[in-house]
């Protein structure tokens, strides 16, 4: 095998809480992560020239070690003394800096690709052990599905599969600094902590309304305050059929769960006409 092409799935946070901060500055989290159908396409190949050679359709992205894809390839190349060249091509579709783990899921795909074409024989669990050195979300992106993430995001517990409802994604035309959001969160006295355990119970019961009644993202207390457009998008979704709408990660992307495709289409049309979002996409829940 000289080339392999993989889908790199985006994620959303069904729930996100921050429970503390380590001495090294990393925040401790409890999050429910979920893969969705929105994806990038990553092709990993053997390259005629030594080194790692990356190309992408998105000119705004770096193609050196500032890109997690290159970091992922280098990590395995160094450990396993791969002397052949490695080619990476990324077809970017997941919005950048959107709270959807776009960079992390691409890196996870590169790990899988390099493992496959060079026949390293690593299991998913062994790849996950290495992935944490690239980024806290990368191990989850290798596992996928519905999961509880704890620690700095690297301690993962599989959960029952999320109910398969239509999902609407809307990203406003802004970028959000994750570093800024966490710094501002530290300054808040009593941010509202969501009930992650109640959300897990809602998933176990396969009850969307029970889940929605407890859903929350503590980072909204910072990001929505700075960018009111996020709240506007949430309101448009819920006023036009979403059972629940919420910001994913540190933002700015908003997602909504709908009970049927008709209500999703209505909300999608309204948001597209509103100009509040630069990307509005219908997608699906993707399980393991």
Short mmCIF file of C-alpha atoms in Angstrom, two decimals:
data_model
loop_
_atom_site.label_atom_id
_atom_site.label_comp_id
_atom_site.label_asym_id
_atom_site.label_seq_id
_atom_site.Cartn_x
_atom_site.Cartn_y
_atom_site.Cartn_z
CA UNK A 1 0.00 0.00 0.00
CA UNK A 2 1.51 3.33 -1.10
CA UNK A 3 -1.44 5.63 -0.38
CA UNK A 4 -4.43 5.76 1.91
CA UNK A 5 -7.31 8.26 2.08
CA UNK A 6 -9.28 8.78 5.27
CA UNK A 7 -12.25 10.83 6.45
CA UNK A 8 -11.35 13.04 9.41
CA UNK A 9 -14.59 13.63 11.32
CA UNK A 10 -15.39 16.85 13.19
CA UNK A 11 -16.57 16.78 16.80
CA UNK A 12 -18.97 18.76 18.92
CA UNK A 13 -19.13 19.06 22.71
CA UNK A 14 -22.55 17.98 23.94
CA UNK A 15 -21.47 19.17 27.38
CA UNK A 16 -18.38 20.97 28.66
CA UNK A 17 -17.36 21.75 32.23
CA UNK A 18 -14.08 23.02 33.66
CA UNK A 19 -13.35 21.63 37.10
CA UNK A 20 -9.97 23.13 37.96
CA UNK A 21 -6.49 24.00 36.76
CA UNK A 22 -3.22 22.12 37.02
CA UNK A 23 0.02 23.68 38.23
CA UNK A 24 1.32 23.69 34.65
CA UNK A 25 -1.59 25.89 33.54
CA UNK A 26 -3.67 23.22 31.78
CA UNK A 27 -7.36 23.25 32.68
CA UNK A 28 -9.11 20.14 33.97
CA UNK A 29 -12.30 19.37 32.08
CA UNK A 30 -15.29 17.04 31.99
CA UNK A 31 -16.71 16.95 28.48
CA UNK A 32 -19.07 14.81 26.47
CA UNK A 33 -17.60 14.54 22.98
CA UNK A 34 -19.44 13.44 19.84
CA UNK A 35 -18.27 12.88 16.28
CA UNK A 36 -20.46 14.19 13.46
CA UNK A 37 -20.58 13.66 9.72
CA UNK A 38 -18.88 16.94 8.75
CA UNK A 39 -15.33 15.96 7.75
CA UNK A 40 -12.01 16.75 6.11
CA UNK A 41 -10.33 14.30 3.72
CA UNK A 42 -6.71 13.34 4.47
CA UNK A 43 -4.52 11.40 2.04
CA UNK A 44 -1.24 9.95 3.31
CA UNK A 45 1.24 8.51 0.81
CA UNK A 46 4.81 7.38 0.34
CA UNK A 47 6.79 10.25 -1.18
CA UNK A 48 9.75 10.11 -3.55
CA UNK A 49 11.75 12.64 -1.56
CA UNK A 50 12.87 12.24 2.04
CA UNK A 51 11.05 14.20 4.74
CA UNK A 52 7.42 15.16 5.23
CA UNK A 53 5.68 16.98 2.40
CA UNK A 54 2.24 18.51 3.03
CA UNK A 55 -0.19 20.20 0.66
CA UNK A 56 -3.70 21.52 1.27
CA UNK A 57 -6.54 23.26 -0.53
CA UNK A 58 -6.63 25.92 2.24
CA UNK A 59 -3.91 28.50 1.64
CA UNK A 60 -4.38 29.95 5.15
CA UNK A 61 -3.01 26.81 6.81
CA UNK A 62 0.69 26.16 7.51
CA UNK A 63 2.25 23.09 5.91
CA UNK A 64 5.27 22.81 8.25
CA UNK A 65 5.52 21.64 11.86
CA UNK A 66 3.07 24.35 12.89
CA UNK A 67 0.45 22.02 11.39
CA UNK A 68 -0.60 19.11 13.63
CA UNK A 69 -0.63 16.81 10.58
CA UNK A 70 3.12 17.27 10.10
CA UNK A 71 3.70 16.87 13.85
CA UNK A 72 1.78 13.58 13.77
CA UNK A 73 3.75 12.20 10.82
CA UNK A 74 7.06 13.27 12.38
CA UNK A 75 6.19 11.66 15.71
CA UNK A 76 5.81 8.22 14.10
CA UNK A 77 8.64 8.73 11.60
CA UNK A 78 11.07 9.53 14.42
CA UNK A 79 9.97 6.67 16.66
CA UNK A 80 9.99 4.01 13.95
CA UNK A 81 12.96 5.38 11.97
CA UNK A 82 10.96 5.78 8.77
CA UNK A 83 13.46 6.88 6.12
CA UNK A 84 11.06 7.07 3.16
CA UNK A 85 9.36 10.37 2.42
CA UNK A 86 5.80 10.93 3.65
CA UNK A 87 3.25 12.87 1.64
CA UNK A 88 0.15 14.43 3.22
CA UNK A 89 -2.68 16.12 1.33
CA UNK A 90 -5.48 17.76 3.31
CA UNK A 91 -8.82 18.69 1.74
CA UNK A 92 -10.11 21.10 4.37
CA UNK A 93 -13.86 21.35 4.90
CA UNK A 94 -14.26 21.66 8.70
CA UNK A 95 -14.15 25.36 9.62
CA UNK A 96 -10.81 26.45 11.08
CA UNK A 97 -10.60 27.64 14.72
CA UNK A 98 -14.25 26.76 15.20
CA UNK A 99 -14.28 24.56 18.32
CA UNK A 100 -14.74 21.38 16.24
CA UNK A 101 -11.28 19.76 16.61
CA UNK A 102 -10.49 20.25 12.93
CA UNK A 103 -6.71 20.21 13.40
CA UNK A 104 -6.84 17.36 15.90
CA UNK A 105 -8.97 15.11 13.72
CA UNK A 106 -6.65 15.70 10.75
CA UNK A 107 -3.66 14.72 12.92
CA UNK A 108 -5.50 11.58 14.03
CA UNK A 109 -6.08 10.63 10.39
CA UNK A 110 -2.38 11.13 9.63
CA UNK A 111 -1.44 8.80 12.51
CA UNK A 112 -3.79 6.16 11.10
CA UNK A 113 -2.47 6.69 7.58
CA UNK A 114 1.22 6.47 8.47
CA UNK A 115 0.49 3.41 10.64
CA UNK A 116 -1.25 1.79 7.67
CA UNK A 117 1.05 2.49 4.73
CA UNK A 118 4.25 1.72 6.67
CA UNK A 119 2.68 -1.33 8.37
CA UNK A 120 3.68 -0.28 11.87
CA UNK A 121 1.07 -2.57 13.40
CA UNK A 122 -0.09 -0.16 16.11
CA UNK A 123 -3.54 -0.66 17.60
CA UNK A 124 -5.95 2.26 18.07
CA UNK A 125 -5.08 2.24 21.78
CA UNK A 126 -1.35 2.42 21.00
CA UNK A 127 -1.94 5.29 18.59
CA UNK A 128 -3.99 7.07 21.27
CA UNK A 129 -1.10 6.78 23.76
CA UNK A 130 1.13 8.60 21.27
CA UNK A 131 -1.53 11.07 20.15
CA UNK A 132 -1.68 12.88 23.49
CA UNK A 133 1.78 14.29 22.71
CA UNK A 134 0.30 16.09 19.70
CA UNK A 135 -2.80 17.56 21.33
CA UNK A 136 -5.34 16.80 24.04
CA UNK A 137 -8.20 16.18 21.54
CA UNK A 138 -6.23 13.87 19.22
CA UNK A 139 -6.74 10.65 21.25
CA UNK A 140 -10.50 11.24 21.21
CA UNK A 141 -10.47 11.85 17.45
CA UNK A 142 -8.88 8.42 17.00
CA UNK A 143 -11.58 6.79 19.14
CA UNK A 144 -14.61 8.76 17.96
CA UNK A 145 -18.23 8.16 18.84
CA UNK A 146 -19.74 9.32 22.13
CA UNK A 147 -17.28 9.65 25.00
CA UNK A 148 -16.63 11.30 28.34
CA UNK A 149 -13.33 13.18 28.30
CA UNK A 150 -11.65 14.09 31.58
CA UNK A 151 -8.26 15.31 32.79
CA UNK A 152 -7.04 17.72 30.12
CA UNK A 153 -9.24 15.81 27.67
CA UNK A 154 -7.03 12.76 27.33
CA UNK A 155 -8.83 10.46 29.83
CA UNK A 156 -11.56 8.89 27.74
CA UNK A 157 -14.52 6.71 28.70
CA UNK A 158 -16.79 5.40 25.91
CA UNK A 159 -20.47 6.18 26.47
CA UNK A 160 -23.62 4.66 24.95
CA UNK A 161 -24.16 5.83 21.37
CA UNK A 162 -25.81 9.22 21.10
CA UNK A 163 -29.33 9.25 19.66
CA UNK A 164 -29.31 9.69 15.88
CA UNK A 165 -30.99 13.07 15.38
CA UNK A 166 -30.30 15.62 12.62
CA UNK A 167 -27.67 18.21 13.54
CA UNK A 168 -27.34 21.77 12.25
CA UNK A 169 -23.97 23.52 12.42
CA UNK A 170 -23.56 27.30 12.09
CA UNK A 171 -20.27 29.20 12.32
CA UNK A 172 -20.32 33.00 12.54
CA UNK A 173 -17.62 34.94 10.64
CA UNK A 174 -15.35 35.34 13.67
CA UNK A 175 -12.39 33.52 15.19
CA UNK A 176 -12.10 32.77 18.88
CA UNK A 177 -8.86 32.35 20.83
CA UNK A 178 -9.15 29.30 23.08
CA UNK A 179 -6.36 30.72 25.25
CA UNK A 180 -8.31 33.96 25.73
CA UNK A 181 -11.51 32.11 26.66
CA UNK A 182 -9.84 30.00 29.36
CA UNK A 183 -7.97 33.00 30.77
CA UNK A 184 -11.24 34.95 31.07
CA UNK A 185 -12.99 31.94 32.60
CA UNK A 186 -10.40 31.91 35.38
CA UNK A 187 -11.41 35.48 36.26
CA UNK A 188 -15.10 34.61 36.75
CA UNK A 189 -16.23 34.10 40.34
CA UNK A 190 -19.16 31.67 39.94
CA UNK A 191 -19.49 30.47 36.33
CA UNK A 192 -22.49 28.15 35.77
CA UNK A 193 -21.34 24.52 35.86
CA UNK A 194 -23.36 22.12 33.69
CA UNK A 195 -24.47 18.74 35.06
CA UNK A 196 -22.40 16.31 33.00
CA UNK A 197 -23.64 13.24 34.91
CA UNK A 198 -27.29 14.15 34.21
CA UNK A 199 -26.42 14.51 30.51
CA UNK A 200 -24.86 11.05 30.50
CA UNK A 201 -28.04 9.67 32.05
CA UNK A 202 -30.09 11.35 29.31
CA UNK A 203 -27.95 9.60 26.70
CA UNK A 204 -28.33 6.27 28.53
CA UNK A 205 -32.11 6.75 28.48
CA UNK A 206 -31.93 7.71 24.77
CA UNK A 207 -34.12 10.70 25.67
CA UNK A 208 -33.24 13.84 23.72
CA UNK A 209 -35.44 16.13 25.80
CA UNK A 210 -33.98 14.81 29.09
CA UNK A 211 -30.48 15.33 27.70
CA UNK A 212 -31.31 18.81 26.42
CA UNK A 213 -32.70 19.89 29.79
CA UNK A 214 -29.23 19.49 31.32
CA UNK A 215 -26.93 20.45 28.44
CA UNK A 216 -24.47 23.27 28.97
CA UNK A 217 -21.05 24.63 28.07
CA UNK A 218 -19.30 26.62 30.80
CA UNK A 219 -17.21 28.46 28.19
CA UNK A 220 -20.33 30.17 26.82
CA UNK A 221 -20.18 32.46 29.87
CA UNK A 222 -17.06 34.00 28.31
CA UNK A 223 -17.44 33.62 24.56
CA UNK A 224 -21.10 34.65 24.24
CA UNK A 225 -20.44 37.77 26.31
CA UNK A 226 -17.68 38.84 23.90
CA UNK A 227 -19.46 37.72 20.73
CA UNK A 228 -23.27 38.24 21.04
CA UNK A 229 -23.77 36.81 17.53
CA UNK A 230 -23.37 33.35 19.09
CA UNK A 231 -26.45 33.90 21.24
CA UNK A 232 -28.34 35.25 18.21
CA UNK A 233 -27.60 32.07 16.26
CA UNK A 234 -28.66 29.92 19.22
CA UNK A 235 -31.95 31.79 19.44
CA UNK A 236 -32.64 31.45 15.71
CA UNK A 237 -32.13 27.70 15.95
CA UNK A 238 -34.38 27.20 18.96
CA UNK A 239 -37.08 29.53 17.60
CA UNK A 240 -37.14 27.48 14.39
CA UNK A 241 -37.33 23.95 15.72
CA UNK A 242 -34.13 22.99 17.55
CA UNK A 243 -34.75 21.03 20.75
CA UNK A 244 -31.49 22.54 22.03
CA UNK A 245 -28.74 24.72 20.60
CA UNK A 246 -25.32 25.27 22.15
CA UNK A 247 -21.81 26.48 21.41
CA UNK A 248 -19.21 23.78 20.75
CA UNK A 249 -15.87 23.94 22.56
CA UNK A 250 -14.56 27.46 23.02
CA UNK A 251 -16.58 28.53 20.00
CA UNK A 252 -17.66 30.17 17.90
CA UNK A 253 -19.54 27.31 16.18
CA UNK A 254 -23.12 26.68 17.33
CA UNK A 255 -24.91 23.36 16.84
CA UNK A 256 -28.52 22.37 17.24
CA UNK A 257 -30.29 19.03 17.63
CA UNK A 258 -33.57 18.62 15.73
CA UNK A 259 -36.25 15.96 15.93
CA UNK A 260 -36.78 15.79 12.18
CA UNK A 261 -35.29 16.94 8.87
CA UNK A 262 -38.17 19.31 8.09
CA UNK A 263 -37.54 21.52 11.14
CA UNK A 264 -33.80 21.45 10.47
CA UNK A 265 -34.33 22.61 6.89
CA UNK A 266 -36.49 25.50 8.14
CA UNK A 267 -33.84 26.64 10.62
CA UNK A 268 -31.10 26.23 8.01
CA UNK A 269 -32.95 28.45 5.53
CA UNK A 270 -33.59 31.11 8.19
CA UNK A 271 -29.94 31.18 9.28
CA UNK A 272 -28.67 31.32 5.71
CA UNK A 273 -30.93 34.29 5.02
CA UNK A 274 -29.99 36.04 8.26
CA UNK A 275 -26.32 36.55 7.44
CA UNK A 276 -25.38 35.69 11.04
CA UNK A 277 -23.24 32.73 9.97
CA UNK A 278 -20.67 32.26 7.23
CA UNK A 279 -21.19 28.48 7.21
CA UNK A 280 -24.45 26.65 7.80
CA UNK A 281 -24.32 22.87 7.38
CA UNK A 282 -26.72 20.01 7.98
CA UNK A 283 -25.02 16.89 9.28
CA UNK A 284 -25.55 13.76 11.37
CA UNK A 285 -24.37 11.99 14.51
CA UNK A 286 -21.67 9.42 13.76
CA UNK A 287 -21.13 6.53 16.18
CA UNK A 288 -18.29 4.09 16.62
#
